[in-house]
PDB file of C-alpha atoms in Angstrom:
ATOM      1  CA  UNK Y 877       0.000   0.000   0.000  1.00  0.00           C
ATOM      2  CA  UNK Y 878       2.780   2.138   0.569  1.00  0.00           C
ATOM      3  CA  UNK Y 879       4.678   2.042  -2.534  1.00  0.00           C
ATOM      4  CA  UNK Y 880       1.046   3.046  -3.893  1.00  0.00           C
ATOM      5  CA  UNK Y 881       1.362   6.038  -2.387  1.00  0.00           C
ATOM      6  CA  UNK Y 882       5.350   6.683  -3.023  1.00  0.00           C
ATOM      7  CA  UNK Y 883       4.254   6.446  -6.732  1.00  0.00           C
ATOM      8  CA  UNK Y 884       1.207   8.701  -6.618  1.00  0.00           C
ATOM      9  CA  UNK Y 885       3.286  11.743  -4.787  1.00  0.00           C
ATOM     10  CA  UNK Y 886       5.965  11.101  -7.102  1.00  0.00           C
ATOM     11  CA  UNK Y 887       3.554  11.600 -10.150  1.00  0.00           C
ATOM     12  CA  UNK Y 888       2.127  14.694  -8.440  1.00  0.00           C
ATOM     13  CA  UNK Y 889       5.524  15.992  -7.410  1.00  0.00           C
ATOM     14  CA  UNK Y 890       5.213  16.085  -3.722  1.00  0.00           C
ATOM     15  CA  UNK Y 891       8.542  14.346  -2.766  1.00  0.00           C
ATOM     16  CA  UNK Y 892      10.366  17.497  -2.758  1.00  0.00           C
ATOM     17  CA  UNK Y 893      12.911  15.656  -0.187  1.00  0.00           C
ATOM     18  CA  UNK Y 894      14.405  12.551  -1.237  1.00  0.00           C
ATOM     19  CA  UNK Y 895      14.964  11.257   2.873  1.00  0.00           C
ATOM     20  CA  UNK Y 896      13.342  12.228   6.047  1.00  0.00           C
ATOM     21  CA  UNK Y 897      16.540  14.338   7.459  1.00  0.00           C
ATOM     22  CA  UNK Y 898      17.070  16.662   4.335  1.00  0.00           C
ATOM     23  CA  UNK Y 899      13.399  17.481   4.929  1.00  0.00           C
ATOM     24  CA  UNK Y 900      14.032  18.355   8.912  1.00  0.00           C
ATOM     25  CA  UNK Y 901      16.333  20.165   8.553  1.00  0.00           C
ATOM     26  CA  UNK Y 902      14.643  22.386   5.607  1.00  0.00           C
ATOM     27  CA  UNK Y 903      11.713  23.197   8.092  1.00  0.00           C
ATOM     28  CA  UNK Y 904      13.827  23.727  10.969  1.00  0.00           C
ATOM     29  CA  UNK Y 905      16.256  25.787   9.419  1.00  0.00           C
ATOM     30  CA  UNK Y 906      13.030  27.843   7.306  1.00  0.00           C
ATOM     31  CA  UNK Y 907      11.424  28.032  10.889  1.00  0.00           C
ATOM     32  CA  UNK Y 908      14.623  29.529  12.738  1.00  0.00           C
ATOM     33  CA  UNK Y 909      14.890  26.582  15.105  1.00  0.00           C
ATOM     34  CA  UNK Y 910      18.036  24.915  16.722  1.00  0.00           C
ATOM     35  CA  UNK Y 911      18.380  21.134  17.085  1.00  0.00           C
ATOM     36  CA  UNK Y 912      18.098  22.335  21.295  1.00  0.00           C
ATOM     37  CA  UNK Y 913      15.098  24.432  21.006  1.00  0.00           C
ATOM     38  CA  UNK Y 914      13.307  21.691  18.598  1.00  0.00           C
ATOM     39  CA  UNK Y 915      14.336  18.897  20.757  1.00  0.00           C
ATOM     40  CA  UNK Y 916      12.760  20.637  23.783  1.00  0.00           C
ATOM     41  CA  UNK Y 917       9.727  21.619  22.032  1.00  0.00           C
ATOM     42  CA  UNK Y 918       9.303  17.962  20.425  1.00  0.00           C
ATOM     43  CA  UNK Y 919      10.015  16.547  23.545  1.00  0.00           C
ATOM     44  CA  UNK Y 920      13.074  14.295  21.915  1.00  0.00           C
ATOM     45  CA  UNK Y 921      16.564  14.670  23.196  1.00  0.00           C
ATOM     46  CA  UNK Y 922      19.364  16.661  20.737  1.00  0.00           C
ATOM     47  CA  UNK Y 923      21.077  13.439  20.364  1.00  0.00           C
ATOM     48  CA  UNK Y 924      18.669  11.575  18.614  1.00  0.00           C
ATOM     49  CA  UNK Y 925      17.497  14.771  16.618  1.00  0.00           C
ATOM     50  CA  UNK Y 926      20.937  15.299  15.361  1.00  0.00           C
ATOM     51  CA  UNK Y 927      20.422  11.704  14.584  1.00  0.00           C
ATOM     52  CA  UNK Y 928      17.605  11.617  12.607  1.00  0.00           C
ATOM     53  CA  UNK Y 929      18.612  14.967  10.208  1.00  0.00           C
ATOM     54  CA  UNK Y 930      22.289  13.179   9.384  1.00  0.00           C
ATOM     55  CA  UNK Y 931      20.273   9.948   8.707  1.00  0.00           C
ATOM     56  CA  UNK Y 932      21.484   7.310  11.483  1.00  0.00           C
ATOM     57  CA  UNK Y 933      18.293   7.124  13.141  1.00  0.00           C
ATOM     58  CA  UNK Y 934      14.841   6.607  11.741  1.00  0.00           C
ATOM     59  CA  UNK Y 935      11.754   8.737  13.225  1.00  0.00           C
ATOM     60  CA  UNK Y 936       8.651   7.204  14.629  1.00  0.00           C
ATOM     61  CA  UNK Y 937       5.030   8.015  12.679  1.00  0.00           C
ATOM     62  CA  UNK Y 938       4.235   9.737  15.624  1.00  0.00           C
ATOM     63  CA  UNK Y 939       7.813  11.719  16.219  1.00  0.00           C
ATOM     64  CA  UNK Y 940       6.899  12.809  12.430  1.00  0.00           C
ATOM     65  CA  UNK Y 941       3.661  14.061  12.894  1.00  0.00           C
ATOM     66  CA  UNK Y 942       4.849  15.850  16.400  1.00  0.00           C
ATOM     67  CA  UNK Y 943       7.529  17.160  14.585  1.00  0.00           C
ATOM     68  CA  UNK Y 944       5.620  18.639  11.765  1.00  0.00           C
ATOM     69  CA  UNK Y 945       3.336  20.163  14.152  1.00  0.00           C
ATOM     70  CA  UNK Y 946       6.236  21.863  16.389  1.00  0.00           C
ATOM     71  CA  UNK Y 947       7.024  23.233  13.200  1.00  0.00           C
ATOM     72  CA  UNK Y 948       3.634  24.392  11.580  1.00  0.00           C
ATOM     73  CA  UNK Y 949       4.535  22.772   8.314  1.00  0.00           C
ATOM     74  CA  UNK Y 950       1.650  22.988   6.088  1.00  0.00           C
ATOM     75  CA  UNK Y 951      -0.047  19.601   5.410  1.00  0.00           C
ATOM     76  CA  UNK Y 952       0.909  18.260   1.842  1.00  0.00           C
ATOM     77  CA  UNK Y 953       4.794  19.013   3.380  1.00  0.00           C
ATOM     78  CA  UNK Y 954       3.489  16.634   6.523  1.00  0.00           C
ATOM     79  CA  UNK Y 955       2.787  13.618   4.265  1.00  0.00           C
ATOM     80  CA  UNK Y 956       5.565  14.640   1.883  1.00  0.00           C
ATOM     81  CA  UNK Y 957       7.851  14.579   5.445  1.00  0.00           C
ATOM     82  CA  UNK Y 958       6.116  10.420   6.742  1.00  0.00           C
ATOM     83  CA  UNK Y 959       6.606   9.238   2.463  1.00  0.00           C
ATOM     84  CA  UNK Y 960      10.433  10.248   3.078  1.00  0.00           C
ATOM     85  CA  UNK Y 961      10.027   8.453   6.159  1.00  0.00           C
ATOM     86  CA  UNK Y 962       8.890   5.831   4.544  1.00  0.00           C
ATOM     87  CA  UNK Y 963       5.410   5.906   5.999  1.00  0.00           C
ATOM     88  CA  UNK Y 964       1.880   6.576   4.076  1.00  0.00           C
ATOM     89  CA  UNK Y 965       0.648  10.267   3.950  1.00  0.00           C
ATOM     90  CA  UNK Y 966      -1.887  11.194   7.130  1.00  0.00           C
ATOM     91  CA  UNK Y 967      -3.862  13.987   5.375  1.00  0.00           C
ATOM     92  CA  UNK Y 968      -6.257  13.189   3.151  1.00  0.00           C
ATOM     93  CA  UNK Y 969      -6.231  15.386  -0.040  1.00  0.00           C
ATOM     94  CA  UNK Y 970      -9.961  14.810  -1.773  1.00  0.00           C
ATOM     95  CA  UNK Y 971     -11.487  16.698  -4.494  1.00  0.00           C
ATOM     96  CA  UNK Y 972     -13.542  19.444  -4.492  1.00  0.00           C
ATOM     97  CA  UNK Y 973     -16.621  17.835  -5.580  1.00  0.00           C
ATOM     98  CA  UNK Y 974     -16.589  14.894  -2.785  1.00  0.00           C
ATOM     99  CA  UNK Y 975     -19.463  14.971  -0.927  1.00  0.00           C
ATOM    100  CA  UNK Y 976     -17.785  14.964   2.571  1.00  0.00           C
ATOM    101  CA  UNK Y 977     -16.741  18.208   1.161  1.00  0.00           C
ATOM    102  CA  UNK Y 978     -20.078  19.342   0.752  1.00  0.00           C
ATOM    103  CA  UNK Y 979     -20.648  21.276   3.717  1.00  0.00           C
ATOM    104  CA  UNK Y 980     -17.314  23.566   2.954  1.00  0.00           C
ATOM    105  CA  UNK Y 981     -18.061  24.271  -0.255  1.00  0.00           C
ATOM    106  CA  UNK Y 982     -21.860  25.511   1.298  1.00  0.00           C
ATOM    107  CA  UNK Y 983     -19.740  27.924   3.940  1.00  0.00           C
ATOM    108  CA  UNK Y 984     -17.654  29.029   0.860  1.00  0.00           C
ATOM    109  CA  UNK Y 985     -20.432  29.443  -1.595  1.00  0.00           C
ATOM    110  CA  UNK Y 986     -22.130  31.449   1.221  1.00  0.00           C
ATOM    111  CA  UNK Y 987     -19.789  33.677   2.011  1.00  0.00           C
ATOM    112  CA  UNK Y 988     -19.092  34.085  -1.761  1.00  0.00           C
ATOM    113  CA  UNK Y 989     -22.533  35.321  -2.305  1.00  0.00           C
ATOM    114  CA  UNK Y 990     -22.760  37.642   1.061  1.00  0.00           C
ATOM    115  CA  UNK Y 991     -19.868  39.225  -0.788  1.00  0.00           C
ATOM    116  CA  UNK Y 992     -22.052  40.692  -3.397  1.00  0.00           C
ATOM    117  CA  UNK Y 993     -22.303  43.109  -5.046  1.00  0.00           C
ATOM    118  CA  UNK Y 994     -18.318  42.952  -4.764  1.00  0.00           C
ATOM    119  CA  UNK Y 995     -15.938  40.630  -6.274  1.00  0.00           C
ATOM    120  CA  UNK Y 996     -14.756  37.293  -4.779  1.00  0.00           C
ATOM    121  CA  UNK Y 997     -12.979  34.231  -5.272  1.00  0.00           C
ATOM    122  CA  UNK Y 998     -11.565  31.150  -4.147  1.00  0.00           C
ATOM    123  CA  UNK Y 999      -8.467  29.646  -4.984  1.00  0.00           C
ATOM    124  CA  UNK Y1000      -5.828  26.973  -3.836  1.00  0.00           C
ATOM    125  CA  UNK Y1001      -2.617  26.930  -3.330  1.00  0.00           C
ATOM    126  CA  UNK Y1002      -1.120  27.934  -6.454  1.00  0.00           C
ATOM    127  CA  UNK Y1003      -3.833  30.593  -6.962  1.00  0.00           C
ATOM    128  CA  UNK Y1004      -5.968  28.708  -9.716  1.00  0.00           C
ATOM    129  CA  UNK Y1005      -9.607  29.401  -9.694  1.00  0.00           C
ATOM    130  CA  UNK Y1006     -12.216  27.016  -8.081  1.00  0.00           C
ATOM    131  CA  UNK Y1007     -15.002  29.513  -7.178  1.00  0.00           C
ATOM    132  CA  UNK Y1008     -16.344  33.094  -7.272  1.00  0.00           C
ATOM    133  CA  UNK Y1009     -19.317  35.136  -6.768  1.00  0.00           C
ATOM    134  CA  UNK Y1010     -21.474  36.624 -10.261  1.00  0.00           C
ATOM    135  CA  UNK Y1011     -19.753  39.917  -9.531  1.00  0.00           C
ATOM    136  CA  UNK Y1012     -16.385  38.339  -9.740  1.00  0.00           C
ATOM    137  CA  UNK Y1013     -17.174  36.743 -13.246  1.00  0.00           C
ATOM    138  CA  UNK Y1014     -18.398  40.085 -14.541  1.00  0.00           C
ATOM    139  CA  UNK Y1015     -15.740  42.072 -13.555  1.00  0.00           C
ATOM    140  CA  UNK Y1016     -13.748  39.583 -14.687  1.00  0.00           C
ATOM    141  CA  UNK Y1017     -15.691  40.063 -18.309  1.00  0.00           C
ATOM    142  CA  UNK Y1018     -15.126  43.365 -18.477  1.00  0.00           C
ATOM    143  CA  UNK Y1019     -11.509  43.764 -17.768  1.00  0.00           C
ATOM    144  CA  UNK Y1020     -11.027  41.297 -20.606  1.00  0.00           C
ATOM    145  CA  UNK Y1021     -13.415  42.511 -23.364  1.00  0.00           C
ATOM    146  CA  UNK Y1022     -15.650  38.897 -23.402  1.00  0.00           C
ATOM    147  CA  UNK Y1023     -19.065  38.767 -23.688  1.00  0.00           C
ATOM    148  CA  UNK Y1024     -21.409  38.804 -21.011  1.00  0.00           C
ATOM    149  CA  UNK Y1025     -22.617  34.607 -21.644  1.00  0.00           C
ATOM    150  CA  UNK Y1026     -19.030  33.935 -21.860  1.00  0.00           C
ATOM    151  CA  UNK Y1027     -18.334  31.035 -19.179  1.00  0.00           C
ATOM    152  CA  UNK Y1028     -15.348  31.143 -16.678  1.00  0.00           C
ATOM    153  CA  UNK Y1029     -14.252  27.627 -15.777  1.00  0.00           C
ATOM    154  CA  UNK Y1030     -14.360  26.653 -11.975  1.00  0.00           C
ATOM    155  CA  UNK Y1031     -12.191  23.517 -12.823  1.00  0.00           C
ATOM    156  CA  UNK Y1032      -8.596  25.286 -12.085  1.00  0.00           C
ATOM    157  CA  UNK Y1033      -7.833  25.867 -15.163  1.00  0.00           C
ATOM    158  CA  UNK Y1034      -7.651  30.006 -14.719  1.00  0.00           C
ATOM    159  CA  UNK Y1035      -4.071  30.772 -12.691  1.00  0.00           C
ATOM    160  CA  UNK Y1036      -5.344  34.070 -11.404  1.00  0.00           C
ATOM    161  CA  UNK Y1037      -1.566  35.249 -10.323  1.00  0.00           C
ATOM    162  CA  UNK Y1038      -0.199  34.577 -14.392  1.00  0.00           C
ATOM    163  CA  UNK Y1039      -3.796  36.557 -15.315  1.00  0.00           C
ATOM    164  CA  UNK Y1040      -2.741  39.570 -13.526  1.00  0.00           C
ATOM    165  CA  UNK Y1041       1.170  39.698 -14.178  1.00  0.00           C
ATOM    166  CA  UNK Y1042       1.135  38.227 -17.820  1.00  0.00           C
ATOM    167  CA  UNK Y1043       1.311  41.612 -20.036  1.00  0.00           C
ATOM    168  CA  UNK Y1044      -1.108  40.481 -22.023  1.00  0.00           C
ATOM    169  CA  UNK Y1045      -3.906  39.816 -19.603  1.00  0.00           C
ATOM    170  CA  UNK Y1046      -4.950  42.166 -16.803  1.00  0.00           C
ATOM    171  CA  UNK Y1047      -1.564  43.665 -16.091  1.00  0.00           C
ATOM    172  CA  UNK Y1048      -1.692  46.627 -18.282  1.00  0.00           C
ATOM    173  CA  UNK Y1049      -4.965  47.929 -16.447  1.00  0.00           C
ATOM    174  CA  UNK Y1050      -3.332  48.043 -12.884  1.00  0.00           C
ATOM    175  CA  UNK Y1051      -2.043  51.757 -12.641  1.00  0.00           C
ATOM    176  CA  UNK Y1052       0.335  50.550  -9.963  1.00  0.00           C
ATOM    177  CA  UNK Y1053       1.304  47.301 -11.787  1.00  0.00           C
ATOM    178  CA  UNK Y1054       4.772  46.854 -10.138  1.00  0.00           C
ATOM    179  CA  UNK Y1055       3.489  46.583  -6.404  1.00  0.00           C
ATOM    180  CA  UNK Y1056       0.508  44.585  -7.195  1.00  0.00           C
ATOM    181  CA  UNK Y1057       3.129  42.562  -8.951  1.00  0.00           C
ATOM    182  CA  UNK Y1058       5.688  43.029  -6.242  1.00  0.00           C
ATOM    183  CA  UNK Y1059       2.552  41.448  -3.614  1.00  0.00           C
ATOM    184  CA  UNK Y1060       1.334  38.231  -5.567  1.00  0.00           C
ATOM    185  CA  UNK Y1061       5.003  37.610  -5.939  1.00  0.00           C
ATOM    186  CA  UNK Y1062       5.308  37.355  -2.681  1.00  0.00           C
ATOM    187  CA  UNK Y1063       2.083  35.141  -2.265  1.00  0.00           C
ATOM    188  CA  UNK Y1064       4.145  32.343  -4.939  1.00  0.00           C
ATOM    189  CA  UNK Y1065       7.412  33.143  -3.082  1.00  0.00           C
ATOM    190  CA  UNK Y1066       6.110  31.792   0.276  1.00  0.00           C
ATOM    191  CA  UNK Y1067       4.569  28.696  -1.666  1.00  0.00           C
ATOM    192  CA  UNK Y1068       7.575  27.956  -3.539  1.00  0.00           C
ATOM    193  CA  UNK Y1069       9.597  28.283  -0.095  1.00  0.00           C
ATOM    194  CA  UNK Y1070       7.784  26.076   1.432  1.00  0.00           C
ATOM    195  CA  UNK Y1071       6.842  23.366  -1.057  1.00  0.00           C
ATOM    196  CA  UNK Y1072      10.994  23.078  -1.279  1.00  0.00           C
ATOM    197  CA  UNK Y1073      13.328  22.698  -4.158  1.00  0.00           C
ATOM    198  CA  UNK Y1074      11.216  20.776  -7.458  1.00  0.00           C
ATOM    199  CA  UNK Y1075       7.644  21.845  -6.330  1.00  0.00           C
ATOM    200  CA  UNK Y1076       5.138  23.198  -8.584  1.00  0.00           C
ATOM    201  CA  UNK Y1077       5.193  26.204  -7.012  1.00  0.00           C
ATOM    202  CA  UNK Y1078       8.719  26.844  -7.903  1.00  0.00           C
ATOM    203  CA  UNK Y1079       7.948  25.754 -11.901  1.00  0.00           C
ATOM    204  CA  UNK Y1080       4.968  28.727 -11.506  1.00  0.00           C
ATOM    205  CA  UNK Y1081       7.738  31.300  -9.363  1.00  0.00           C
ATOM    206  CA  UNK Y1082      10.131  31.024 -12.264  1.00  0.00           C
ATOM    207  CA  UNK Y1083       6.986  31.074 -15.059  1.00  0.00           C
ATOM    208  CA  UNK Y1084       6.020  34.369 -13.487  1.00  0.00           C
ATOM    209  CA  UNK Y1085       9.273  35.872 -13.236  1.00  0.00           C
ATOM    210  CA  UNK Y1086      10.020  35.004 -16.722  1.00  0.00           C
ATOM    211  CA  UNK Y1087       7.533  37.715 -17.791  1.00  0.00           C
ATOM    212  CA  UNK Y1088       8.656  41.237 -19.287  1.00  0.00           C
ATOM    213  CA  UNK Y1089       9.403  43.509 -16.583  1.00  0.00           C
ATOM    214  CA  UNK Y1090       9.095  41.061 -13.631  1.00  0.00           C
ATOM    215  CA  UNK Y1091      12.541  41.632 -12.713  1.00  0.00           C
ATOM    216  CA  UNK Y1092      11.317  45.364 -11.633  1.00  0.00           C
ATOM    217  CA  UNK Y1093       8.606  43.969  -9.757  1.00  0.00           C
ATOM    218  CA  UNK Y1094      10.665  40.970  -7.953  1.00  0.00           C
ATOM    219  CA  UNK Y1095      13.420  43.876  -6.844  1.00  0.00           C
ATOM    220  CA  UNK Y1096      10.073  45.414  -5.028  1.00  0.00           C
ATOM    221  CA  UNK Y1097       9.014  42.291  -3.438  1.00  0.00           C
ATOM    222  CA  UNK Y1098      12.651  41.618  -2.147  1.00  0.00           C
ATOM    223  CA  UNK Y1099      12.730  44.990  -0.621  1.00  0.00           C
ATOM    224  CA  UNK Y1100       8.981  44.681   0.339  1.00  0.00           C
ATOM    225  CA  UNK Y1101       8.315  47.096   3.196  1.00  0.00           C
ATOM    226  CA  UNK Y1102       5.702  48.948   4.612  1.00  0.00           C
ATOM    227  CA  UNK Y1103       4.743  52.235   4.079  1.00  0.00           C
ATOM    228  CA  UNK Y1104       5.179  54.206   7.482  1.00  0.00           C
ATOM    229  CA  UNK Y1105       3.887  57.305   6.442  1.00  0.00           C
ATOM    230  CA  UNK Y1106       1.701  58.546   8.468  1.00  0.00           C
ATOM    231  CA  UNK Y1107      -0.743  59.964   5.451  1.00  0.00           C
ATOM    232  CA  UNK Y1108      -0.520  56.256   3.308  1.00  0.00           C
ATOM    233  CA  UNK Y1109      -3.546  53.923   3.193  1.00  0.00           C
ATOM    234  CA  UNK Y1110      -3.124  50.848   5.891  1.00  0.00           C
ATOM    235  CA  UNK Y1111      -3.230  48.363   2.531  1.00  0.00           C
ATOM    236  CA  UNK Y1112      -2.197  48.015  -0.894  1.00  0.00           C
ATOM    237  CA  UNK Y1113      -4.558  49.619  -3.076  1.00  0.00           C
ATOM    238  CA  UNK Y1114      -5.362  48.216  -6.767  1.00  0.00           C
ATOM    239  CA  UNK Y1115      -6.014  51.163  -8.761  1.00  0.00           C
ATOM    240  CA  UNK Y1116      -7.384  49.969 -12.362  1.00  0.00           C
ATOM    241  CA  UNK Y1117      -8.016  51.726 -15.297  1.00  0.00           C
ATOM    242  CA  UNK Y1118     -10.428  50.466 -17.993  1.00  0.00           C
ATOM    243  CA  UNK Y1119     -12.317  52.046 -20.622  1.00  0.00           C
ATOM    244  CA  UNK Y1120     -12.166  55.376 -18.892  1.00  0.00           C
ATOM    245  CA  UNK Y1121     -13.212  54.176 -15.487  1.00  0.00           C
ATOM    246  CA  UNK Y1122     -10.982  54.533 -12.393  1.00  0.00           C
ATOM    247  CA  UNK Y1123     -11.139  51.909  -9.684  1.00  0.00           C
ATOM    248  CA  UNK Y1124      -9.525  51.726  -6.228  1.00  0.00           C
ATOM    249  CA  UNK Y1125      -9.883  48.503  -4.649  1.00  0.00           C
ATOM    250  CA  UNK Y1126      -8.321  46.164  -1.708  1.00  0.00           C
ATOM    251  CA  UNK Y1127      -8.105  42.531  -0.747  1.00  0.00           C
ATOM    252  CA  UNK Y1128      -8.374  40.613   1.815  1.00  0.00           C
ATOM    253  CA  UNK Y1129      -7.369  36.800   1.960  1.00  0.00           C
ATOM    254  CA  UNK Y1130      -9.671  34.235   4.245  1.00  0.00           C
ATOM    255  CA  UNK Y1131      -8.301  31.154   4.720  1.00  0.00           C
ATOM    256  CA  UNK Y1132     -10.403  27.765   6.889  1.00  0.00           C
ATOM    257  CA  UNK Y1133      -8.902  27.136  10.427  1.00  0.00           C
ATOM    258  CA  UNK Y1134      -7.771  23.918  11.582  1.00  0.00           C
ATOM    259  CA  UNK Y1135      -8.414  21.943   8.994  1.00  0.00           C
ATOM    260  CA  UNK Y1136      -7.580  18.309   8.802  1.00  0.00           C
ATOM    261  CA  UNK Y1137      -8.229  17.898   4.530  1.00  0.00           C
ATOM    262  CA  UNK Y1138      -5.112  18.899   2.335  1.00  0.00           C
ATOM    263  CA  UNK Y1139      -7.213  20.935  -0.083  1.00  0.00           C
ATOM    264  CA  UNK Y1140      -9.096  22.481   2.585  1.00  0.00           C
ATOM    265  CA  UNK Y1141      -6.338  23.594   4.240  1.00  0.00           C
ATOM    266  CA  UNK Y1142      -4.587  25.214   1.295  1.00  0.00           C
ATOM    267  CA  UNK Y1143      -7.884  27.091  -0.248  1.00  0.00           C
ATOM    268  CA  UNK Y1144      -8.012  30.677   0.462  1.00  0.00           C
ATOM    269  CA  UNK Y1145     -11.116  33.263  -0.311  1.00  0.00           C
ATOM    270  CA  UNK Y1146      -9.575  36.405  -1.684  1.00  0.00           C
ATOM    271  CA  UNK Y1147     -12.462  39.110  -0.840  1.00  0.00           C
ATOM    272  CA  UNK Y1148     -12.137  42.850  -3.222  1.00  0.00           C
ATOM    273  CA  UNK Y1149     -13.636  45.818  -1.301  1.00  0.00           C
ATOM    274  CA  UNK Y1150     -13.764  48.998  -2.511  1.00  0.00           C
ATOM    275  CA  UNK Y1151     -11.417  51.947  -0.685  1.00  0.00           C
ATOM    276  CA  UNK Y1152     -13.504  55.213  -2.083  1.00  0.00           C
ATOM    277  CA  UNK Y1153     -17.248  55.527  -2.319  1.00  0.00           C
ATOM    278  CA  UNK Y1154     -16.869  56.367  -6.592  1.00  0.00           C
ATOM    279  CA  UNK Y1155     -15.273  52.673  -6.914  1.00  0.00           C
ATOM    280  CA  UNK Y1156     -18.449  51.827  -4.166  1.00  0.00           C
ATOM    281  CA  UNK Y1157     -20.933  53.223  -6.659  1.00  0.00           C
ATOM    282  CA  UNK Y1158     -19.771  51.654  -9.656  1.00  0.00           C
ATOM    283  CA  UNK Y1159     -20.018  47.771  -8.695  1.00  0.00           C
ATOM    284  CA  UNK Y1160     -23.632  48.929  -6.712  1.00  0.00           C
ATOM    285  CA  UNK Y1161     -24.546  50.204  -9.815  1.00  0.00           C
ATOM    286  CA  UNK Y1162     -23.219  47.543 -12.241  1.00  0.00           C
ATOM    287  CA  UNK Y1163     -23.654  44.145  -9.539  1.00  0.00           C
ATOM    288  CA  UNK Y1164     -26.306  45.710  -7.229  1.00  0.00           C
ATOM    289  CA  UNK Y1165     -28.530  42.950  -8.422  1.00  0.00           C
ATOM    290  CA  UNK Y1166     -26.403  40.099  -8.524  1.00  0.00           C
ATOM    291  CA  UNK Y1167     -26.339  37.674  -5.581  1.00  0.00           C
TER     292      UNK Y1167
END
């Protein structure tokens, strides 16, 4: 049953480390442990930590799981941490469309809709698009010129971070493209760092960096700090441009607590809200009725 499950994460490209101790001592060094202070917190002694990262000792199931929650490694890196220790993965990772999922995708759909008449969406991980409200679909539309019956696919198929940073998709109608840039950069950065070296977040980092003037943009993330000013807005705005309209919006990013369910735990609702009362009007005025 095991090698079953070696072969699958292979295929999917979750064994980012190819033994148990390369990948403890990746999360301990990305979390800014010791081998003292995670000994003490694990409750193991140094000796046998020190052990188990050069390879001369073997970790329990349990030890791995304790270990991983010391840490707070996400949990696809938990079951990619027990396949390197030769053990099958703990967290399930089920589809969308499962019916034990059926009661998350109700809260999600729900708070999609109570949204209204403002754009949101869900995503995973790696930022492709699984759901959104009717307001996110037509503002969607109408940034890229398609008709209103036009369908946008819920399967993942949209990346919504390469549709806002590819030139030619919604990049060129972000007045501040460089720090919106600089931001969901960031967002892939963090995946990519913690996925490990060969993840698909890594293979999308390098994709998005790749584009024309990314390098600008990636210099801003590196440097990424806060505005102190005392007169600057306490977020990021996204000012857009589009067939003569001006629009001034911010994020915020909702993600399920405590999960126990690999996709649940890596989807996140991205809500937009508007940061002037003109960018207010226009989606009451264009979405008002849309629920």
């Amino acid at each position: 049953m095991l090698d079953g499950h070696v072969e699958a994460a292979q295929a999917r490209g979750d064994g980012y480390f190819s033994d148990f101790g390369s990948a403890l001592r990746y999360w301990r060094t990305r979390r800014g442990y010791s081998q003292l202070r995670l000994a003490v917190d694990g409750g193991v002694s140094q000796r046998h930590l020190s052990f188990l990262e050069s390879g001369r000792a073997q970790p329990s199931r349990d030890l791995v799981l304790k270990l991983g929650i010391v840490l707070d490694v996400p949990l696809r890196q938990r079951n990619a941490m027990l396949l390197a220790a030769g053990f099958a993965p703990a967290y399930q990772e089920r589809n969308l469309s499962d019916p034990e999922l059926s009661s998350v995708m109700q809260a999600l759909d729900f708070m999609l809709r109570q949204q209204a008449p403002f754009p949101a969406l869900v995503v995973d991980r790696l930022w492709n698009l699984v759901m959104f409200n009717e307001p996110a679909a037509g503002f969607m539309k109408w940034l890229l010129g398609l008709p209103l019956d036009a369908a946008i696919p819920r399967d993942g198929s949209i990346n919504v971070l390469r549709l806002m940073l590819d030139p030619d998709g919604l990049r060129p109608r972000f007045v501040n493209w460089q720090a919106v840039c600089a931001d969901s950069l960031l967002w892939i950065q963090r995946e990519a760092m913690a996925d490990g070296p060969g993840s698909e977040a890594t293979a999308l980092l390098a994709e998005l960096s790749a584009f024309p003037g990314m390098q600008a943009a990636g210099q801003v993330a590196d440097g990424h700090l806060p505005n102190l000013d005392r007169r600057a807005l306490p977020f990021l705005p996204l000012t857009i441009v589009h067939e003569g309209v001006e629009l001034n919006l911010f994020t915020t990013i909702t993600t399920l607590g405590t999960p126990h369910d690999v996709t649940v735990h890596e989807l996140r609702l991205e809500s937009f809200f508007p940061a002037d009362k003109a960018t207010a009007d226009w989606f009451r005025q264009r979405f008002g009725a849309a629920t």
